[in-house]
Short mmCIF file of C-alpha atoms in Angstrom, two decimals:
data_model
loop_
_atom_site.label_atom_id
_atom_site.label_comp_id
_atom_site.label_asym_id
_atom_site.label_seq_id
_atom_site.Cartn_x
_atom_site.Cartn_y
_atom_site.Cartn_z
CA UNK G 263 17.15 -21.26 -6.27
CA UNK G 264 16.31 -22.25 -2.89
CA UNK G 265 16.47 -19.62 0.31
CA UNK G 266 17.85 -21.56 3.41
CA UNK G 267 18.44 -19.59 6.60
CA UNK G 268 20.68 -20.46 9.19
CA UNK G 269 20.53 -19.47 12.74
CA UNK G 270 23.64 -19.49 14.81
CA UNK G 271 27.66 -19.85 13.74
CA UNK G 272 28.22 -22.76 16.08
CA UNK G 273 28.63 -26.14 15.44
CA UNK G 274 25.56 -27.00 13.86
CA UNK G 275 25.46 -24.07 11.84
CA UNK G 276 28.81 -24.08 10.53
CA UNK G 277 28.16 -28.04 10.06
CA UNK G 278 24.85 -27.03 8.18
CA UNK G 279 27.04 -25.10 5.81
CA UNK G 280 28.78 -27.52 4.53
CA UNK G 281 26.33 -30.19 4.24
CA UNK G 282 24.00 -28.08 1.96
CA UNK G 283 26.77 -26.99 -0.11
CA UNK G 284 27.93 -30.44 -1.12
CA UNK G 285 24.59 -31.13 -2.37
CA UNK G 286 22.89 -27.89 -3.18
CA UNK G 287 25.66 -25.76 -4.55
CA UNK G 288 23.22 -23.46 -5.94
CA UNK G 289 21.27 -22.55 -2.98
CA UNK G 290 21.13 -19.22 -1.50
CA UNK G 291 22.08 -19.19 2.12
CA UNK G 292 21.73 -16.32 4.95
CA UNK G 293 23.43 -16.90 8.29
CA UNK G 294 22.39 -14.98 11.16
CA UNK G 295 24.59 -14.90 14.16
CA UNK G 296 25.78 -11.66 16.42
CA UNK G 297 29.51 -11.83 14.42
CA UNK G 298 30.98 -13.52 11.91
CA UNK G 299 33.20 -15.31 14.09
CA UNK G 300 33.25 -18.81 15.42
CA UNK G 301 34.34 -19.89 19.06
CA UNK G 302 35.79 -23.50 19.74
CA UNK G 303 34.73 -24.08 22.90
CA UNK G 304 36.07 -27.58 23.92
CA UNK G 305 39.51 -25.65 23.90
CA UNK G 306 38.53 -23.39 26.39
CA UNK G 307 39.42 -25.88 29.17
CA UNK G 308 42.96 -24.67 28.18
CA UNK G 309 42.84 -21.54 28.44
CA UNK G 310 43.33 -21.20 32.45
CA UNK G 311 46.85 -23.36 32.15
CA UNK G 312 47.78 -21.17 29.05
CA UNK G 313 47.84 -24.33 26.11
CA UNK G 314 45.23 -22.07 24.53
CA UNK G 315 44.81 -18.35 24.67
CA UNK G 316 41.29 -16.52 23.75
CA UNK G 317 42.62 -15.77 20.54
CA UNK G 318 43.33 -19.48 19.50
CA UNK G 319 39.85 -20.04 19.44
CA UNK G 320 38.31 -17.64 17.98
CA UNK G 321 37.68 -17.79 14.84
CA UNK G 322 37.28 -15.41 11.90
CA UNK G 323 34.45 -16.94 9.47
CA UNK G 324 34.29 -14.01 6.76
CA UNK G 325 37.10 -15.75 4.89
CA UNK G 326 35.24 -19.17 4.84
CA UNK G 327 31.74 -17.16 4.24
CA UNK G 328 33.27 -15.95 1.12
CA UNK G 329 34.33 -19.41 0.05
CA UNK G 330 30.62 -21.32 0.85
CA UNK G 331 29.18 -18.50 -0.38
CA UNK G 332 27.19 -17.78 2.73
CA UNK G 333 25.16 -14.17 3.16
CA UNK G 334 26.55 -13.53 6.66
CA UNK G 335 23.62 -11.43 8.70
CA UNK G 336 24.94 -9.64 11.56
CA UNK G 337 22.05 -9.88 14.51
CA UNK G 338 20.45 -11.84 16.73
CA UNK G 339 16.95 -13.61 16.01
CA UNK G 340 14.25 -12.30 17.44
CA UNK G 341 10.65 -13.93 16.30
CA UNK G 342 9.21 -16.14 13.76
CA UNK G 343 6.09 -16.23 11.33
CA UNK G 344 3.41 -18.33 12.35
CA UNK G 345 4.58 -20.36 9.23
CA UNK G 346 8.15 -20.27 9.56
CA UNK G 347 8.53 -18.80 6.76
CA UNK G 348 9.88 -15.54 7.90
CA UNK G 349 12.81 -15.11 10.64
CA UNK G 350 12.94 -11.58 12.86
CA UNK G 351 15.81 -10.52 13.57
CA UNK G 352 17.69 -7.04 14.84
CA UNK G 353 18.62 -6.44 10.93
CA UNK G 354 15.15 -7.04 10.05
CA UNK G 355 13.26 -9.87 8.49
CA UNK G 356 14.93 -12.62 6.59
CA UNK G 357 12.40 -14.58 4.55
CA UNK G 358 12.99 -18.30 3.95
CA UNK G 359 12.20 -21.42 1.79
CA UNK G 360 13.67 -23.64 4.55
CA UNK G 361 14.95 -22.75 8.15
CA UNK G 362 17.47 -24.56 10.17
CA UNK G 363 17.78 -23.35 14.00
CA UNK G 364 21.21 -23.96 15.82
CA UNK G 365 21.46 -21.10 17.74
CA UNK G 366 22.57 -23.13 20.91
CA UNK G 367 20.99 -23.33 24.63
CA UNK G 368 20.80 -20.86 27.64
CA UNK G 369 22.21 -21.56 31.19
CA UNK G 370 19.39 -21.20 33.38
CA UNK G 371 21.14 -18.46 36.42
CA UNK G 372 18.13 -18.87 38.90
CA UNK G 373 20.08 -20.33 41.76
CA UNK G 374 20.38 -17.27 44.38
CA UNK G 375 24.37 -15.77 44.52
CA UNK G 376 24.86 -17.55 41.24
CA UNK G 377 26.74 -13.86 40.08
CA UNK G 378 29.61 -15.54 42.39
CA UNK G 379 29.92 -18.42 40.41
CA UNK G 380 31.62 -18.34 36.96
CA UNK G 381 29.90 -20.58 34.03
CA UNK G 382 33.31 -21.92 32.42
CA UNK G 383 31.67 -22.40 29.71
CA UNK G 384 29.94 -19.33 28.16
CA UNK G 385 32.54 -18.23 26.71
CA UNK G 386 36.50 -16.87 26.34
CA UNK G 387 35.81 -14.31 28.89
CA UNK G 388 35.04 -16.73 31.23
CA UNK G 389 37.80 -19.15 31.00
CA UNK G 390 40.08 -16.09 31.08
CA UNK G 391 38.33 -14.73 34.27
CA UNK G 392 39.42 -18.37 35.89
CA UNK G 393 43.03 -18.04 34.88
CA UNK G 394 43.45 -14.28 36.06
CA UNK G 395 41.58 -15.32 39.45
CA UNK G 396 43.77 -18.42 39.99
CA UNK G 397 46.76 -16.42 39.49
CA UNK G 398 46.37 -14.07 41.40
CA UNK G 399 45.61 -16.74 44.48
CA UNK G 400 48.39 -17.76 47.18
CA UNK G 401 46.29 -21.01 47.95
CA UNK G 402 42.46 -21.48 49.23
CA UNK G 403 39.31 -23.54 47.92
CA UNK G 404 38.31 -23.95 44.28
CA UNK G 405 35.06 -25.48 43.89
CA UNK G 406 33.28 -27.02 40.61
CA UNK G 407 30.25 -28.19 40.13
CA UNK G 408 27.13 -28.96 37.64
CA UNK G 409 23.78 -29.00 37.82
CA UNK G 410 20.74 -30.06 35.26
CA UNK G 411 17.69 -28.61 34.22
CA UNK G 412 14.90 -29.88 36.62
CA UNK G 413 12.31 -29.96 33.72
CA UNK G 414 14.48 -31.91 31.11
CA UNK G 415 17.22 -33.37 33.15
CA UNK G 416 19.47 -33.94 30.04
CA UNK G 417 19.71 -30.87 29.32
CA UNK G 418 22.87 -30.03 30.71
CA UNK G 419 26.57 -29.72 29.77
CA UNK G 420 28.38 -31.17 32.71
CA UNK G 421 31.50 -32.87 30.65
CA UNK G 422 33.62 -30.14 30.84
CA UNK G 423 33.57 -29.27 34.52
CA UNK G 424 35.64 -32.66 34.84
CA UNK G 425 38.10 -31.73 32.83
CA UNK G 426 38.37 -27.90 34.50
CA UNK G 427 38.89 -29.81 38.21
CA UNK G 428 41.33 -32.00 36.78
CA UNK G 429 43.02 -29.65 34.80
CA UNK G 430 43.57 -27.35 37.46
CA UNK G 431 44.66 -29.96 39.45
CA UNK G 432 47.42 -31.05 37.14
CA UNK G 433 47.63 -26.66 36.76
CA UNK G 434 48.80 -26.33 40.33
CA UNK G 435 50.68 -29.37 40.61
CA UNK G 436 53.18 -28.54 37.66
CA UNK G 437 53.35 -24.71 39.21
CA UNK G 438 53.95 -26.06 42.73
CA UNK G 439 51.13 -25.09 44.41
CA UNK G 440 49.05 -28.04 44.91
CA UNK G 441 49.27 -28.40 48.51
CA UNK G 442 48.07 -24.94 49.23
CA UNK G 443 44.38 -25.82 47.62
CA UNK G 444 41.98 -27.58 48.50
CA UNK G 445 39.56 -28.79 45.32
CA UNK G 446 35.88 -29.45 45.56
CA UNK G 447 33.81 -31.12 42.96
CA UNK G 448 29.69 -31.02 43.92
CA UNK G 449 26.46 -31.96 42.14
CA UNK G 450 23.21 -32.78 43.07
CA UNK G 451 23.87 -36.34 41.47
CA UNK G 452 25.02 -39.16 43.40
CA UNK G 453 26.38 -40.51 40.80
CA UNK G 454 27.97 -37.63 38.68
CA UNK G 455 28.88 -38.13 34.92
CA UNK G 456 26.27 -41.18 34.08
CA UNK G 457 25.43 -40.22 30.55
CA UNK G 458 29.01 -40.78 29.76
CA UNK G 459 28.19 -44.69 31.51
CA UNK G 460 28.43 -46.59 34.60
CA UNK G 461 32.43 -47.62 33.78
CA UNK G 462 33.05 -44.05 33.02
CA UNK G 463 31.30 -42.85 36.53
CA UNK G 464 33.67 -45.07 38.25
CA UNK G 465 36.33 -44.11 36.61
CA UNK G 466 36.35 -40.16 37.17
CA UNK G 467 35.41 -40.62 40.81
CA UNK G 468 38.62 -42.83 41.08
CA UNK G 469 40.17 -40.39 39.31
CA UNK G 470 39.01 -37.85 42.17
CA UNK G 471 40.06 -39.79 44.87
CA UNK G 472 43.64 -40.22 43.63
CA UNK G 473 44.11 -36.37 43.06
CA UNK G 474 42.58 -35.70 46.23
CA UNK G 475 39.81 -33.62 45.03
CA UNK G 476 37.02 -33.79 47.95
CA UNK G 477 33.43 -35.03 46.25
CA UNK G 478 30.10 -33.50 47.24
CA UNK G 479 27.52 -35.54 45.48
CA UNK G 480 23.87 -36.25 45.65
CA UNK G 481 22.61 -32.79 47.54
CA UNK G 482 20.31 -30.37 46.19
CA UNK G 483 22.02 -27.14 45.72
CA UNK G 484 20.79 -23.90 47.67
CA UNK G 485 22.88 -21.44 46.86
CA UNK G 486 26.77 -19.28 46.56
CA UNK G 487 27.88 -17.04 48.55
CA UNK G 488 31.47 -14.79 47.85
CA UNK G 489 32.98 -17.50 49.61
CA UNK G 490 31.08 -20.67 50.49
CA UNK G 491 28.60 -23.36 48.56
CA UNK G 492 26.07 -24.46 50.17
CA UNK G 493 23.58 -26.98 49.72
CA UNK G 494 20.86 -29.44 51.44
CA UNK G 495 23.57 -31.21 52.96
CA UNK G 496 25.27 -28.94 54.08
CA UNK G 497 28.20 -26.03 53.08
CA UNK G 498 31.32 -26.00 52.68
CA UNK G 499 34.34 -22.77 51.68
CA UNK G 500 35.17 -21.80 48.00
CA UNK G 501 37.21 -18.90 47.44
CA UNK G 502 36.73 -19.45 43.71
CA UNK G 503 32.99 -20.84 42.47
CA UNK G 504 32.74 -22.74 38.17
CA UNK G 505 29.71 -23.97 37.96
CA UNK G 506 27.51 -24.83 35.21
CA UNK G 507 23.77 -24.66 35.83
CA UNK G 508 21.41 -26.61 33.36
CA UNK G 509 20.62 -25.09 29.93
CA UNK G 510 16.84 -24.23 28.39
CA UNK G 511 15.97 -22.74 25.28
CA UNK G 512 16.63 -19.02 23.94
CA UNK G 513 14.52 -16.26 25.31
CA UNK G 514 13.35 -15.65 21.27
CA UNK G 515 11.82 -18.96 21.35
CA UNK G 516 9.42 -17.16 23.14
CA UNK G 517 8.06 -15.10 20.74
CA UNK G 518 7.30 -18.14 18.31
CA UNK G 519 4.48 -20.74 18.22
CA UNK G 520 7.07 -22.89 17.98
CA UNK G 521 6.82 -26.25 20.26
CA UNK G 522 8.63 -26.72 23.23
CA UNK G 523 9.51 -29.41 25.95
CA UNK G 524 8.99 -29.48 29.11
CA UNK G 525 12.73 -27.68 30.03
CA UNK G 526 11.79 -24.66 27.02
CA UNK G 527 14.31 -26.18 24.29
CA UNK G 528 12.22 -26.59 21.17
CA UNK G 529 10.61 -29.92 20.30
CA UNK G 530 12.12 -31.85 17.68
CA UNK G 531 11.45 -35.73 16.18
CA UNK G 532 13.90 -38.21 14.78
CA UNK G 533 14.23 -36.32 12.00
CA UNK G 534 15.04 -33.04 13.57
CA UNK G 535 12.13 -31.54 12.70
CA UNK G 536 9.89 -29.11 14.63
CA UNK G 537 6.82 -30.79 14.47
CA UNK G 538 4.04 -28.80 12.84
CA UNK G 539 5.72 -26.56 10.74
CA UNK G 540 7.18 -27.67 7.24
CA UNK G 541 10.93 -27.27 6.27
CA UNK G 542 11.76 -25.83 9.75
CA UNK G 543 14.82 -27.91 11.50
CA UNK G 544 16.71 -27.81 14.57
CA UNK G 545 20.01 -29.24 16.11
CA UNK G 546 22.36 -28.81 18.38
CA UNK G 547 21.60 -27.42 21.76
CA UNK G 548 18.95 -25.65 21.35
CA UNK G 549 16.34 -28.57 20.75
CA UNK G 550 14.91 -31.47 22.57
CA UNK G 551 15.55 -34.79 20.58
CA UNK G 552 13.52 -38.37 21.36
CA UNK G 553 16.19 -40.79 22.22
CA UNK G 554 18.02 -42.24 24.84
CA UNK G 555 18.05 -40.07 28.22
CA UNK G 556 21.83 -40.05 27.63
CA UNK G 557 21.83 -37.99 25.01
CA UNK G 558 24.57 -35.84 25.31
CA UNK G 559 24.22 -31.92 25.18
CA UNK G 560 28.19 -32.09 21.98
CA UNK G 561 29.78 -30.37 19.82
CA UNK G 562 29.92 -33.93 18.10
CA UNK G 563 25.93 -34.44 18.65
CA UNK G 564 25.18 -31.09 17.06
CA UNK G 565 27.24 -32.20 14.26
CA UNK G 566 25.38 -35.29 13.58
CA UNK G 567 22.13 -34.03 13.56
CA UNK G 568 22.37 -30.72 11.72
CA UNK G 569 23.69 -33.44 8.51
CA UNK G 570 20.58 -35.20 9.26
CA UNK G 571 18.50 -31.92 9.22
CA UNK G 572 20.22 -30.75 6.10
CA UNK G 573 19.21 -34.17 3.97
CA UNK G 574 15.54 -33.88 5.49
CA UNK G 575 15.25 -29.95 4.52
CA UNK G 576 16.92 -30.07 1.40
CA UNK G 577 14.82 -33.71 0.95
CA UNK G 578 11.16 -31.80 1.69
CA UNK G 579 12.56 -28.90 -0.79
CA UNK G 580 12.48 -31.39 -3.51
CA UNK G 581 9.03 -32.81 -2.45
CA UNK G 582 10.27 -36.01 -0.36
CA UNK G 583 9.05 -36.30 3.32
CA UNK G 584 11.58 -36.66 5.66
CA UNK G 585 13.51 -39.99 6.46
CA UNK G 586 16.64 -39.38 7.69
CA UNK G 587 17.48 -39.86 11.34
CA UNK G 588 20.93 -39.25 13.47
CA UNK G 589 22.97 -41.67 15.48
CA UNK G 590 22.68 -41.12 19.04
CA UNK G 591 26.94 -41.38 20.22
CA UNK G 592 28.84 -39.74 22.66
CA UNK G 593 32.63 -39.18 22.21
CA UNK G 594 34.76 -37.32 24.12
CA UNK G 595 38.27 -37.40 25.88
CA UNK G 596 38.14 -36.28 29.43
CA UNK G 597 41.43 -34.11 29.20
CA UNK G 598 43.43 -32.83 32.06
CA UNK G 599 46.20 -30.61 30.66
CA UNK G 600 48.24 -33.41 29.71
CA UNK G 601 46.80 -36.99 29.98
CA UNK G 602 43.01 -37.71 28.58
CA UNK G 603 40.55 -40.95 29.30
CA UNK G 604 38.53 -41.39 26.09
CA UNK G 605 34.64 -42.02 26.85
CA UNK G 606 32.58 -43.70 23.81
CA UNK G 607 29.06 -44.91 24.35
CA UNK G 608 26.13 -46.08 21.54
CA UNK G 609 23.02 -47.77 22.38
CA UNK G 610 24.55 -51.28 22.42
CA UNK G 611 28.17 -49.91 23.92
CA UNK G 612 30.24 -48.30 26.55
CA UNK G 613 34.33 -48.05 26.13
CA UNK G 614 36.21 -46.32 28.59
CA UNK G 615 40.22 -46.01 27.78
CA UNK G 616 42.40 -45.18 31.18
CA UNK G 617 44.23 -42.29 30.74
CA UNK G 618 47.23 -41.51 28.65
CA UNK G 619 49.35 -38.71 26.69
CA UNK G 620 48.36 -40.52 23.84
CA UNK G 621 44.63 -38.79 24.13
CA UNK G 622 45.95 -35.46 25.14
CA UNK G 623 47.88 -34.85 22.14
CA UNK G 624 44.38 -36.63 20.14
CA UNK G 625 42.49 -34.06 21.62
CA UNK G 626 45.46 -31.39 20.36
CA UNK G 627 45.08 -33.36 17.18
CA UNK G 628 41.05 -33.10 16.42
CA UNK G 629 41.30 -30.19 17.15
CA UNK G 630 43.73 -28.72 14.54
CA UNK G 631 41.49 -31.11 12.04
CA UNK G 632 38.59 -29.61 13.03
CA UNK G 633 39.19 -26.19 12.44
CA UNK G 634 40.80 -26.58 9.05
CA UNK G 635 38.08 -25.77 7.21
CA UNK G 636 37.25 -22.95 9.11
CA UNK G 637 40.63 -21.21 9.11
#
């Protein structure tokens, strides 16, 4: 009987779960994550309208635990054996015949006033914090904005500031209140969104334009302030700051040997493997994958290469090197409240769909699909 640890209970964890059950129904498995919960956090761009509370999307995992047969470990990870073969943690040590990491990314918070600035997406906590502070406004500037990691550009999560600014837009329209804000989108890229692809680029910024959310695009950022952003071009007023800075690896990385890229995620090859150390894997956010520099920092991405980690761990358990690789694929629908422009891109393509209900209530749809197994 085979001892796999798991790090994290997001996607690629949860993901992990159910790949090595399918084909290793005997092996023991130990989870570690801070709670036994899971949080879906493409639904938190609902949250500030009210489609979604907090509650919606957080999810209790002890019942599906008990059905996978998982050893949930309540802690945080905390170190690693120089051969991988032990995990520290806050409970203690967890020893291992095979290790998969998804414990997710870090935003990096180094940009001075960034305290004034909420990070939409850390958690429920934060996309409640928008929706009190919006209510509680009579009118003023709302500013979003995204940023990258200057060592390893893609890695950043930029996707669902879009559909924040566009939800709120279609927020305060529907309450009445539109004219009495003024939106913002910024980012040091002049041309905002291009991992998604060039159609996809032009379509959000024409998406802008017709809402009449002002663009700042292609200045470095300096800093926030209680009520302004400014940057090298300039500043401008935001009575209300979301922005999401670029993401690095977690601060227990640093208390491994483990390999790292140049923007601290940990080093991974086609096979999601950290290279040097047997039968230890990583997906999701928290490693750096070869590939195209498009890559997308998904829920969907995380998913497809924690299966391709699983088949390569379980594969070297048996004695077979690893072969397995993941597609690279971004899919997403750029929601706002209540239409959605779907966004697909592979290495030979690039769809963009103009927006409908139809992709809302898809969005509404995968969702509910998505969770099943969970619930």
């Amino acid at each position: 009987m085979h001892r796999i640890t798991i790090v994290g209970s997001g996607f690629a964890g949860l993901t992990a779960v159910q790949s090595i059950r399918r084909t290793a129904p005997d092996a023991e498995i130990t989870l570690v994550s801070p709670k036994a919960e899971f949080i879906y956090y493409p639904g938190l761009i609902w949250v500030p309208c009210g489609i979604r509370s907090g509650e919606d999307l957080r999810i209790d995992l002890r019942p599906f635990f008990a059905r996978m047969r998982v050893r949930h470990l309540a802690g945080e990870a905390t170190g690693l054996s120089a051969d991988g073969r032990t995990l520290e943690t806050t409970a203690g040590p967890v020893e291992n015949d095979g290790l998969l990491i998804g414990s997710g990314g870090r935003f990096i918070k180094k940009l001075p006033g960034i305290e004034h600035a909420i990070t939409p997406c850390e958690g429920i906590a934060a996309a409640q914090a928008i929706r009190d502070r919006v209510k509680t406004m009579d009118g003023g500037s709302i500013a979003m904005g995204f940023a990258g990691n200057p060592n390893e550009p893609s890695s950043m999560r930029g996707g669902p500031i879009f559909e924040f600014i566009f939800g709120m837009d279609s927020q305060l329209r529907k309450e009445g209140r539109r004219d009495r804000f003024r939106l913002h989108f910024f980012t040091p890229a002049e041309r905002p969104g291009n991992r998604l692809g060039p159609k996809a680029v032009d379509g959000i910024l024409a998406e802008m334009k017709r809402r009449g959310i002002e663009t700042h695009l292609g200045h470095k950022l300096k800093s926030f302030s209680e009520t302004k952003v400014t940057t090298e071009g300039g500043e401008f007023d935001a009575d209300l700051i979301l922005f999401m800075p670029g993401m690095t690896g977690n601060t227990w990385f640093d208390n491994t040997a483990l390999p790292r890229s140049p923007g601290g995620l940990l080093q991974a090859d086609a096979h999601c493997r950290v290279p040097g150390y047997e039968r230890v894997y990583v997906a999701g956010d928290s490693g750096s994958f070869p590939g195209p520099d498009w890559m997308p920092k998904q829920a969907h991405m995380a998913d497809l290469q924690a299966r391709a980690a699983v088949k390569n761990l379980l594969g070297e358990l048996q004695g077979r090197a690893p072969s397995e690789t993941f597609k690279v694929e971004l899919v997403c629908i750029v929601d706002a409240n209540d239409t959605g422009m779907l966004v697909a891109r592979t290495e030979k393509n690039n769809w963009v769909l103009p927006s409908t209900r139809l992709f809302h209530w898809m969005k509404l749809g995968f969702e509910w699909w998505y969770l099943r197994p969970y619930r």
